CSV table of C-alpha atoms in Angstrom, one decimal:
chain,number,residue,atom,x,y,z
A,27,MET,CA,0.0,0.0,0.0
A,28,SER,CA,1.5,3.4,-1.0
A,29,GLU,CA,1.5,6.4,1.3
A,30,SER,CA,-0.9,8.3,-1.0
A,31,SER,CA,-3.6,5.6,-0.6
A,32,ILE,CA,-3.5,5.9,3.2
A,33,PRO,CA,-6.4,8.2,4.3
A,34,SER,CA,-5.1,11.2,6.2
A,35,GLN,CA,-6.6,11.9,9.5
A,36,PRO,CA,-8.2,15.3,10.2
A,37,PRO,CA,-6.0,17.6,12.3
A,38,ALA,CA,-6.5,17.1,16.0
A,39,MET,CA,-8.9,19.6,17.6
A,40,PRO,CA,-7.3,21.8,20.3
A,41,MET,CA,-8.5,20.6,23.7
A,42,ALA,CA,-8.8,22.4,27.1
A,43,ASN,CA,-9.6,20.2,30.1
A,44,GLY,CA,-10.9,17.5,27.7
A,45,THR,CA,-13.3,19.9,25.9
A,46,PRO,CA,-12.7,21.1,22.3
A,47,THR,CA,-11.7,24.7,22.5
A,48,SER,CA,-13.3,25.7,19.2
A,49,ALA,CA,-16.7,24.8,20.5
A,50,ALA,CA,-16.2,26.5,23.9
A,51,VAL,CA,-15.0,29.9,22.7
A,52,ALA,CA,-17.1,32.2,20.7
A,53,GLN,CA,-15.2,33.9,17.9
A,54,PRO,CA,-15.7,37.7,17.6
A,55,PRO,CA,-17.3,38.9,14.4
A,56,PRO,CA,-14.8,40.0,11.8
A,57,PRO,CA,-14.1,43.7,11.7
A,58,SER,CA,-16.4,45.5,9.3
A,59,ASN,CA,-18.2,48.7,8.9
A,60,GLY,CA,-21.2,47.2,10.7
A,61,ILE,CA,-19.3,46.6,14.0
A,62,ILE,CA,-19.3,49.8,16.1
A,63,ASP,CA,-16.0,51.0,17.7
A,64,LEU,CA,-17.1,51.2,21.3
A,65,ASP,CA,-13.7,52.5,22.4
A,66,ALA,CA,-14.6,55.8,20.7
A,67,ILE,CA,-17.6,56.5,23.0
A,68,PRO,CA,-16.7,59.4,25.3
A,69,GLY,CA,-17.0,58.7,29.0
A,70,GLN,CA,-17.3,55.0,28.7
A,71,ILE,CA,-15.6,52.9,31.4
A,72,GLY,CA,-16.3,49.5,29.9
A,73,HIS,CA,-18.0,47.8,27.0
A,74,SER,CA,-18.9,44.4,25.5
A,75,ILE,CA,-20.6,43.0,22.4
A,76,LEU,CA,-23.0,40.0,22.7
A,77,ARG,CA,-24.9,37.9,20.2
A,78,ALA,CA,-28.5,39.0,20.8
A,79,SER,CA,-30.0,35.7,20.0
A,80,ASP,CA,-28.3,33.7,22.7
A,81,GLY,CA,-26.1,36.0,24.8
A,82,THR,CA,-22.8,34.6,23.6
A,83,ILE,CA,-20.0,37.1,24.3
A,84,LEU,CA,-18.5,38.1,21.0
A,85,ARG,CA,-16.2,40.8,22.4
A,86,PRO,CA,-15.2,40.3,26.1
A,87,PRO,CA,-16.0,43.0,28.6
A,88,THR,CA,-13.4,45.8,28.9
A,89,GLY,CA,-12.6,48.3,31.7
A,90,SER,CA,-14.7,48.0,34.8
A,91,LEU,CA,-17.5,46.1,33.0
A,92,THR,CA,-17.5,42.5,34.1
A,93,GLU,CA,-18.9,39.3,32.6
A,94,ARG,CA,-21.3,39.2,35.6
A,95,ASP,CA,-22.6,42.8,34.6
A,96,VAL,CA,-23.0,41.7,31.0
A,97,GLY,CA,-25.0,38.6,32.1
A,98,ILE,CA,-27.3,40.6,34.3
A,99,VAL,CA,-28.0,43.2,31.6
A,100,TYR,CA,-28.7,40.5,29.0
A,101,ARG,CA,-31.1,38.7,31.4
A,102,MET,CA,-32.8,42.1,32.0
A,103,MET,CA,-33.3,42.5,28.3
A,104,LEU,CA,-34.8,39.0,28.1
A,105,GLU,CA,-37.2,39.7,30.9
A,106,ILE,CA,-38.5,42.7,29.1
A,107,GLY,CA,-39.8,40.3,26.4
A,108,THR,CA,-39.8,41.1,22.7
A,109,VAL,CA,-36.9,43.6,23.0
A,110,LEU,CA,-34.3,41.3,21.5
A,111,ASP,CA,-36.4,39.8,18.6
A,112,GLY,CA,-35.3,42.5,16.2
A,113,GLU,CA,-38.3,44.8,16.7
A,114,GLY,CA,-38.5,47.8,18.9
A,115,LEU,CA,-35.2,48.2,20.7
A,116,GLN,CA,-33.0,51.0,19.5
A,117,ARG,CA,-31.5,51.9,22.9
A,118,ALA,CA,-32.1,51.3,26.5
A,119,THR,CA,-30.4,52.8,29.5
A,120,VAL,CA,-30.3,51.3,33.0
A,121,GLY,CA,-29.2,53.9,35.5
A,122,PHE,CA,-27.9,53.6,39.0
A,123,ARG,CA,-26.5,56.2,41.3
A,124,SER,CA,-22.8,55.9,40.2
A,125,VAL,CA,-23.0,54.1,36.8
A,126,SER,CA,-25.3,53.5,33.9
A,127,TYR,CA,-25.5,50.9,31.2
A,128,ALA,CA,-26.5,51.8,27.7
A,129,VAL,CA,-27.7,48.9,25.6
A,130,ALA,CA,-28.3,49.0,21.9
A,131,LEU,CA,-29.3,46.3,19.4
A,132,GLY,CA,-27.2,46.6,16.2
A,133,GLY,CA,-29.1,47.2,13.0
A,134,GLY,CA,-29.0,43.9,11.1
A,135,ASP,CA,-25.8,42.5,12.6
A,136,GLY,CA,-27.6,40.6,15.4
A,137,CYS,CA,-25.3,42.1,18.1
A,138,LEU,CA,-26.2,43.6,21.4
A,139,TYR,CA,-23.8,46.5,22.4
A,140,ILE,CA,-23.4,47.2,26.1
A,141,VAL,CA,-21.5,50.3,27.3
A,142,LYS,CA,-20.9,51.1,31.0
A,143,LYS,CA,-20.6,54.8,31.8
A,144,ARG,CA,-20.2,56.9,35.0
A,145,SER,CA,-23.5,58.5,35.9
A,146,SER,CA,-23.6,62.3,35.8
A,147,PRO,CA,-23.9,63.9,39.2
């Protein structure tokens, strides 16, 4: 049997703790004109981008925004109801004494943008 007739095996999938890493890590969307540059928002102290359909983190939280914050804000949007189904939501702001969270559903990209800002005194 020649080497060319031996079927080649697919490359091994990277593993982390016995779990394929490609399935465990959401890949961020490729840069495009449709993805908003959240770093450019004045006064922001953290931001993240999620997939609106399932809450998968596409861009990890930055600054003082944590994954816990992102999860809570996403669950709040789900509790509201039809907010994430593509109709209605343009922007929502959840304000607290010292910080506020601005949430916007991207037009057509299926992304939920979350920005944490210091609240104005």
